[in-house]
Structures are given as C-alpha cells and as structure tokens.
Short mmCIF file of C-alpha atoms in Angstrom, two decimals:
data_model
loop_
_atom_site.label_atom_id
_atom_site.label_comp_id
_atom_site.label_asym_id
_atom_site.label_seq_id
_atom_site.Cartn_x
_atom_site.Cartn_y
_atom_site.Cartn_z
CA MET Y 20 3.19 -53.45 7.48
CA ASN Y 21 1.61 -50.99 5.01
CA ILE Y 22 1.31 -47.50 6.49
CA GLU Y 23 -1.70 -46.75 4.24
CA ASN Y 24 -3.60 -49.62 5.84
CA ILE Y 25 -2.96 -48.18 9.30
CA GLU Y 26 -4.02 -44.76 8.08
CA ALA Y 27 -7.32 -46.17 6.76
CA PHE Y 28 -7.94 -47.86 10.13
CA VAL Y 29 -7.36 -44.62 12.07
CA TYR Y 30 -9.53 -42.59 9.68
CA VAL Y 31 -12.47 -45.03 9.87
CA ILE Y 32 -12.46 -44.80 13.66
CA HIS Y 33 -12.07 -41.02 13.64
CA PHE Y 34 -15.03 -40.48 11.31
CA ASN Y 35 -16.97 -43.55 12.51
CA SER Y 36 -17.71 -44.18 8.87
CA PHE Y 37 -16.07 -46.01 5.97
CA ASN Y 38 -17.58 -43.56 3.46
CA LYS Y 39 -16.38 -40.45 5.29
CA ALA Y 40 -12.93 -41.96 5.75
CA ALA Y 41 -12.83 -42.68 2.03
CA ASP Y 42 -13.75 -39.07 1.22
CA ALA Y 43 -11.03 -37.73 3.53
CA LEU Y 44 -8.44 -40.05 1.97
CA PHE Y 45 -9.67 -39.33 -1.58
CA LEU Y 46 -10.38 -43.04 -2.07
CA SER Y 47 -13.38 -45.17 -2.91
CA GLN Y 48 -15.19 -46.94 -0.09
CA PRO Y 49 -14.18 -50.40 -1.41
CA SER Y 50 -10.53 -49.30 -1.38
CA VAL Y 51 -10.78 -48.37 2.30
CA THR Y 52 -12.46 -51.69 3.04
CA ALA Y 53 -9.69 -53.54 1.19
CA ARG Y 54 -7.03 -51.73 3.23
CA ILE Y 55 -8.75 -52.63 6.50
CA GLN Y 56 -9.02 -56.27 5.44
CA SER Y 57 -5.34 -56.30 4.46
CA LEU Y 58 -4.41 -54.89 7.89
CA GLU Y 59 -6.53 -57.53 9.61
CA ARG Y 60 -4.68 -60.24 7.70
CA GLU Y 61 -1.32 -58.74 8.69
CA LEU Y 62 -2.39 -58.64 12.34
CA ASN Y 63 -4.20 -61.97 12.13
CA THR Y 64 -7.17 -60.53 13.98
CA LEU Y 65 -10.50 -58.82 13.35
CA LEU Y 66 -10.50 -55.07 13.97
CA PHE Y 67 -14.19 -54.53 13.23
CA GLU Y 68 -17.36 -56.54 13.74
CA ARG Y 69 -19.54 -56.20 10.65
CA GLU Y 70 -23.32 -56.61 10.51
CA GLY Y 71 -24.55 -55.62 7.07
CA ARG Y 72 -23.79 -51.92 6.64
CA ASN Y 73 -23.21 -51.44 10.36
CA PHE Y 74 -19.90 -52.05 12.12
CA SER Y 75 -18.28 -51.69 15.52
CA ILE Y 76 -14.67 -51.84 16.64
CA THR Y 77 -13.58 -55.05 18.36
CA ASP Y 78 -11.71 -55.22 21.66
CA LYS Y 79 -8.56 -56.09 19.69
CA GLY Y 80 -9.17 -53.04 17.53
CA LYS Y 81 -9.47 -50.82 20.60
CA GLN Y 82 -6.19 -52.21 21.93
CA PHE Y 83 -4.41 -51.61 18.63
CA LEU Y 84 -5.76 -48.06 18.06
CA PRO Y 85 -3.29 -46.06 20.25
CA TYR Y 86 -0.35 -47.92 18.66
CA ALA Y 87 -1.73 -47.25 15.17
CA GLN Y 88 -2.07 -43.55 15.97
CA GLN Y 89 1.48 -43.42 17.32
CA ILE Y 90 2.86 -45.24 14.27
CA LEU Y 91 1.06 -42.86 11.93
CA GLN Y 92 2.23 -39.76 13.80
CA THR Y 93 5.84 -40.96 13.95
CA TYR Y 94 5.80 -41.75 10.23
CA LYS Y 95 4.41 -38.30 9.38
CA LYS Y 96 7.07 -36.55 11.47
CA GLY Y 97 9.85 -38.63 9.95
CA LYS Y 98 8.62 -37.97 6.42
CA GLN Y 99 8.40 -34.26 7.13
CA GLN Y 100 11.98 -34.16 8.38
CA LEU Y 101 13.34 -36.07 5.38
CA LEU Y 102 11.47 -34.12 2.73
CA ASN Y 103 11.78 -30.76 4.49
CA LEU Y 104 8.22 -29.82 3.57
CA ASN Y 105 7.94 -26.91 5.94
CA ALA Y 106 7.51 -23.44 4.51
CA ALA Y 107 10.58 -21.24 4.69
CA PRO Y 108 10.86 -19.70 8.18
CA ASN Y 109 10.64 -16.21 6.69
CA GLU Y 110 7.29 -16.90 4.99
CA LEU Y 111 3.75 -17.24 6.31
CA ARG Y 112 1.10 -18.54 3.90
CA ILE Y 113 -2.42 -17.72 5.07
CA GLY Y 114 -5.71 -18.94 3.67
CA SER Y 115 -8.97 -17.26 4.65
CA THR Y 116 -12.60 -16.95 3.68
CA VAL Y 117 -13.76 -13.76 1.95
CA SER Y 118 -15.24 -12.15 5.08
CA VAL Y 119 -12.07 -12.74 7.10
CA SER Y 120 -9.91 -11.36 4.28
CA ASN Y 121 -12.05 -8.24 4.08
CA TYR Y 122 -12.71 -7.45 7.73
CA VAL Y 123 -10.13 -9.22 9.93
CA ILE Y 124 -6.89 -9.81 8.02
CA PRO Y 125 -6.09 -6.08 7.46
CA ASP Y 126 -6.07 -5.58 11.24
CA ILE Y 127 -4.24 -8.82 12.11
CA LEU Y 128 -1.34 -8.59 9.65
CA PRO Y 129 0.24 -5.45 11.17
CA ILE Y 130 0.26 -7.15 14.58
CA ILE Y 131 1.92 -10.27 13.16
CA LYS Y 132 4.39 -8.17 11.19
CA LYS Y 133 5.36 -6.24 14.31
CA LYS Y 134 6.44 -9.48 15.99
CA TYR Y 135 8.05 -11.04 12.89
CA ARG Y 136 9.53 -8.06 11.03
CA ASN Y 137 11.28 -10.11 8.33
CA LEU Y 138 8.26 -12.30 7.65
CA GLN Y 139 6.89 -12.38 4.12
CA ILE Y 140 3.14 -12.97 4.09
CA LYS Y 141 1.12 -14.54 1.29
CA LEU Y 142 -2.68 -14.46 1.49
CA THR Y 143 -5.04 -16.77 -0.41
CA THR Y 144 -8.78 -16.04 -0.29
CA ALA Y 145 -10.96 -19.07 -0.95
CA PRO Y 146 -13.90 -21.13 0.39
CA THR Y 147 -13.34 -23.28 3.48
CA GLU Y 148 -13.11 -26.54 1.49
CA VAL Y 149 -10.36 -25.16 -0.77
CA ILE Y 150 -8.37 -23.80 2.17
CA LEU Y 151 -8.54 -27.18 3.94
CA GLU Y 152 -7.31 -28.98 0.82
CA LYS Y 153 -4.42 -26.53 0.36
CA LEU Y 154 -3.45 -26.87 4.01
CA LEU Y 155 -3.40 -30.67 3.76
CA ASN Y 156 -1.24 -30.35 0.63
CA LYS Y 157 1.11 -28.05 2.59
CA GLU Y 158 0.42 -25.13 0.27
CA LEU Y 159 -0.70 -23.06 3.30
CA ASP Y 160 0.55 -22.75 6.88
CA ILE Y 161 -2.66 -21.61 8.59
CA GLY Y 162 -6.27 -21.04 7.58
CA PHE Y 163 -9.22 -19.00 8.82
CA VAL Y 164 -12.36 -20.99 8.02
CA ARG Y 165 -15.78 -22.15 9.17
CA ASN Y 166 -16.14 -25.39 11.15
CA VAL Y 167 -14.06 -28.28 9.81
CA THR Y 168 -13.00 -31.67 11.17
CA HIS Y 169 -10.02 -33.68 10.00
CA PRO Y 170 -7.62 -36.03 11.86
CA HIS Y 171 -4.54 -34.17 10.58
CA ILE Y 172 -5.80 -30.70 11.48
CA ASP Y 173 -5.71 -28.70 14.71
CA CYS Y 174 -8.80 -26.51 14.86
CA THR Y 175 -9.13 -23.65 17.37
CA GLY Y 176 -12.03 -21.26 17.80
CA PHE Y 177 -10.79 -17.89 16.51
CA TYR Y 178 -13.72 -15.55 17.09
CA GLU Y 179 -17.50 -15.39 17.23
CA ASP Y 180 -19.05 -12.64 15.11
CA PRO Y 181 -22.61 -11.86 16.29
CA ILE Y 182 -25.34 -11.66 13.66
CA ARG Y 183 -27.38 -8.48 14.05
CA LEU Y 184 -30.14 -6.64 12.26
CA PHE Y 185 -28.98 -3.45 10.53
CA VAL Y 186 -31.10 -0.60 9.18
CA HIS Y 187 -30.38 2.82 7.68
CA GLN Y 188 -30.22 5.91 9.90
CA GLY Y 189 -33.77 7.11 9.17
CA HIS Y 190 -35.56 3.77 9.58
CA PRO Y 191 -38.58 3.61 11.97
CA PHE Y 192 -36.86 0.81 13.95
CA VAL Y 193 -34.20 3.27 15.19
CA GLY Y 194 -35.00 4.10 18.81
CA LYS Y 195 -37.89 1.64 18.96
CA GLU Y 196 -37.89 -1.05 21.64
CA HIS Y 197 -39.01 -4.68 21.45
CA ILE Y 198 -38.50 -5.42 17.76
CA THR Y 199 -39.93 -8.83 16.92
CA ILE Y 200 -39.39 -11.23 14.03
CA GLU Y 201 -42.97 -10.42 13.04
CA ASP Y 202 -41.98 -6.75 12.75
CA VAL Y 203 -38.91 -7.66 10.70
CA SER Y 204 -40.88 -9.91 8.35
CA ARG Y 205 -43.07 -7.00 7.22
CA GLU Y 206 -40.09 -4.90 6.15
CA ALA Y 207 -38.26 -5.14 2.82
CA LEU Y 208 -35.38 -7.51 3.47
CA VAL Y 209 -31.93 -7.61 1.94
CA PHE Y 210 -31.09 -11.21 2.76
CA PHE Y 211 -27.39 -12.00 2.81
CA GLU Y 212 -26.74 -15.69 2.13
CA CYS Y 213 -23.50 -17.32 3.28
CA GLY Y 214 -24.54 -20.94 3.68
CA SER Y 215 -23.76 -21.32 7.39
CA LEU Y 216 -25.95 -23.08 9.93
CA ASP Y 217 -26.66 -19.83 11.74
CA TRP Y 218 -28.26 -18.32 8.64
CA MET Y 219 -30.45 -21.42 8.42
CA LYS Y 220 -31.59 -20.66 11.98
CA ILE Y 221 -32.75 -17.23 10.82
CA HIS Y 222 -34.78 -18.90 8.08
CA ARG Y 223 -36.38 -21.11 10.73
CA LEU Y 224 -37.36 -18.05 12.81
CA PHE Y 225 -39.39 -16.80 9.86
CA ALA Y 226 -40.82 -20.28 9.23
CA ALA Y 227 -42.71 -20.05 12.52
CA LEU Y 228 -44.72 -17.07 11.24
CA ASP Y 229 -48.10 -17.23 9.50
CA HIS Y 230 -46.71 -15.47 6.42
CA PRO Y 231 -43.36 -15.50 4.61
CA PRO Y 232 -40.86 -12.65 5.08
CA ASN Y 233 -40.73 -9.87 2.53
CA ILE Y 234 -37.37 -10.69 0.89
CA ASP Y 235 -36.76 -8.18 -1.89
CA TYR Y 236 -33.09 -9.02 -2.43
CA GLN Y 237 -31.06 -12.18 -1.96
CA ILE Y 238 -27.39 -11.18 -1.93
CA ASP Y 239 -24.20 -13.25 -1.68
CA ASN Y 240 -21.88 -10.26 -1.22
CA LEU Y 241 -21.59 -8.39 2.07
CA GLU Y 242 -20.51 -5.09 0.56
CA THR Y 243 -23.50 -5.05 -1.79
CA ALA Y 244 -25.89 -5.92 1.06
CA LYS Y 245 -24.52 -3.10 3.24
CA LYS Y 246 -24.81 -0.51 0.47
CA LEU Y 247 -28.41 -1.47 -0.29
CA VAL Y 248 -29.33 -1.07 3.38
CA ALA Y 249 -27.48 2.27 3.62
CA LYS Y 250 -29.47 3.51 0.58
CA GLY Y 251 -32.73 2.60 2.30
CA MET Y 252 -33.55 -0.31 0.01
CA GLY Y 253 -34.24 -2.67 2.90
CA ILE Y 254 -32.97 -4.00 6.22
CA SER Y 255 -30.57 -6.90 6.67
CA PHE Y 256 -29.10 -9.45 9.07
CA LEU Y 257 -25.31 -9.06 8.87
CA PRO Y 258 -22.22 -10.12 10.84
CA ASP Y 259 -21.37 -7.36 13.29
CA LEU Y 260 -17.71 -7.07 12.31
CA CYS Y 261 -18.39 -6.30 8.66
CA ALA Y 262 -20.59 -3.30 9.50
CA ARG Y 263 -18.49 -1.57 12.18
CA LYS Y 264 -17.13 1.06 9.80
CA GLU Y 265 -20.59 1.97 8.49
CA VAL Y 266 -22.00 2.10 12.04
CA LYS Y 267 -19.19 4.43 13.10
CA GLU Y 268 -19.90 6.66 10.09
CA GLY Y 269 -23.63 6.72 10.85
CA LEU Y 270 -24.64 4.92 7.65
CA LEU Y 271 -26.01 1.83 9.41
CA VAL Y 272 -27.67 1.32 12.80
CA PRO Y 273 -27.68 -2.03 14.65
CA ILE Y 274 -31.09 -3.02 16.01
CA HIS Y 275 -31.55 -5.40 18.94
CA VAL Y 276 -33.87 -8.29 18.10
CA PRO Y 277 -34.29 -10.59 21.15
CA ALA Y 278 -35.42 -13.53 18.99
CA LEU Y 279 -31.95 -13.74 17.42
CA GLY Y 280 -30.53 -14.93 20.71
CA GLY Y 281 -26.85 -15.72 20.44
CA LEU Y 282 -26.63 -16.32 16.70
CA SER Y 283 -23.14 -15.74 15.35
CA LEU Y 284 -20.69 -16.72 12.65
CA ARG Y 285 -17.83 -18.76 14.04
CA THR Y 286 -14.39 -18.54 12.46
CA ASN Y 287 -11.78 -21.16 13.29
CA LEU Y 288 -8.00 -21.11 13.00
CA ILE Y 289 -6.68 -24.34 11.48
CA SER Y 290 -3.15 -25.68 11.05
CA LEU Y 291 -1.47 -29.02 10.41
CA LYS Y 292 -0.86 -31.07 13.55
CA GLU Y 293 2.67 -31.82 12.34
CA SER Y 294 3.58 -28.16 11.79
CA THR Y 295 6.80 -27.11 13.53
CA VAL Y 296 6.08 -23.36 13.38
CA ASP Y 297 2.91 -22.43 15.26
CA PHE Y 298 1.52 -18.99 14.47
CA SER Y 299 -1.77 -19.72 16.27
CA PRO Y 300 -0.91 -17.97 19.60
CA ILE Y 301 -0.01 -14.66 17.98
CA CYS Y 302 -3.07 -14.79 15.70
CA LEU Y 303 -5.34 -15.44 18.67
CA ASP Y 304 -3.68 -12.62 20.60
CA ALA Y 305 -4.14 -10.29 17.61
CA VAL Y 306 -7.87 -10.88 17.38
CA LYS Y 307 -8.27 -10.02 21.09
CA GLN Y 308 -6.78 -6.64 20.32
CA ILE Y 309 -9.14 -5.81 17.44
CA ILE Y 310 -12.50 -7.33 18.40
#
C-alpha cells in the first residue's frame, strides 16, 4: 500500500477540501484525486461519495480513517528514527515574525538559556508562511507565528497582545474620558498595517462612520510608526507590547477606546508533532514571566 495515497486521504479529510489538501502537499488537485482513487482500488471500496464538485466521506472511509492516521504517524516516527532528522540536542532553531523577534525574543532567550546553559540558539526572522515551510522541512525546531493550521503541526496559543491607541505626551486625548472612534477619525492617523484579521476589524469600525478616517501615513514598520507618533505627527493603533518601552519613558501614552473591545494580535507557538524535544513548556513559562 502506497503511504502517499494514505497521506492524501488523511489530508483531504483534515482540510475538508481536495484543493487545500493539494496545496498542503505541494501537489496539483488532479494528483490528489488520483492518489485517492488508487487507494480506493487497493482497498476495493469507496472512501468518498462524489456529487459534482461536492463530496462526503463514506461509512467505510470513516472506519478506515483512524487506521490511516495511525499508519501515517507510525511511518513518520520510523522514518525520523532511521534518518535521524532531529536537530542536535545542543541546538535550538527558532523562527519568528518580525514583531516577536523585536519585542519578545530578547526577553525569552535569557530564560531559555538559564535552563539549557549549553544550548546554542539560532534565530530566523521571517513571515508566518516561510516559518511554517521551514518547520515542515525540519529547518526549524519551533516557530512563533500568527494563526496556522496543518495536520503535522502542533499549534499552541502563545500570547495575546492587545491593540491600543497611542498618542504623544501632549495630545488633547491625554486625560480625556470617553474617546470614540468618531473622535479618533478626526485626528491625523499613522496607520500601521500588518495584514491580520484584527487590523481589518479596525478598518470596519471606521467604515461605520459617515466620513473616512484621516489617515496621513500608512506604515508597515512598527518602529517608524512609533517614532512618528512620538514626534506628534499623528496617533496610531499599535500592539501594546511594542510600545511598553516608549510608554515607560513618557514618549507615548496609551488611550482607552471602548469601541476597540478585545482586539489583539495573537501569536502562536508551533512545532512538529513528531518532534522528540519539546521546548514549548519552557517558552510558555517564559512569556508568563515577561508579559
């Protein structure tokens, strides 16, 4: 029985989509379909009922699924043992997004190093998609990323970073109560763009107004956005963690805006399910000490 056919079967069920399974396996959709059909011939049974572009798993498919998952997991563990693909025990390869590298990693690494004194640490800063690919290729041991889903990845919530409105020390909002989105929209805005769903929610808050917000600057770099606000060039919605130093120094002031609700940027800790060295507990413990 071809292990790739079983893998295609498990992926299609996990993603509930032939196209998404194909993307995850770096295959074309017809190739995934061919693998499923080959597996059905080997088993002499239908695994999916097909109606045009729609499909559903058959009862036989449901019965076979736990065995397919077990076969796939056993194969992966055996392959890992034979090829010895684990990173050296004295090395930890971390991948993280830019914001985590700038504002979280410098505080976490000393805590990890204290527990593993002989550990050599290698950090790679990259977008979430690149980190996921490197982790799957076993070029990294753990990653700090935005939300991702993959059948070979364990994903744990690492921390929630609240999004807040920040202004400079002399801004009229300082000390004022009941700041509304209407109030914010009339100020010069330094709008930091990071592409997450929570930033889209901020856009939607402004969309409910009768007039567009006054966006003077659209910035894709946190440090630049903070400096513009500190110089009085505008106000900005920023992740709380990135501005803690400036708040402590009196350069920036966080302003409570009730309409923001619980908006935050979520960072997740990801690792391979088959990994034999799990650094997740110490990383999670470290973030509790710094946030």
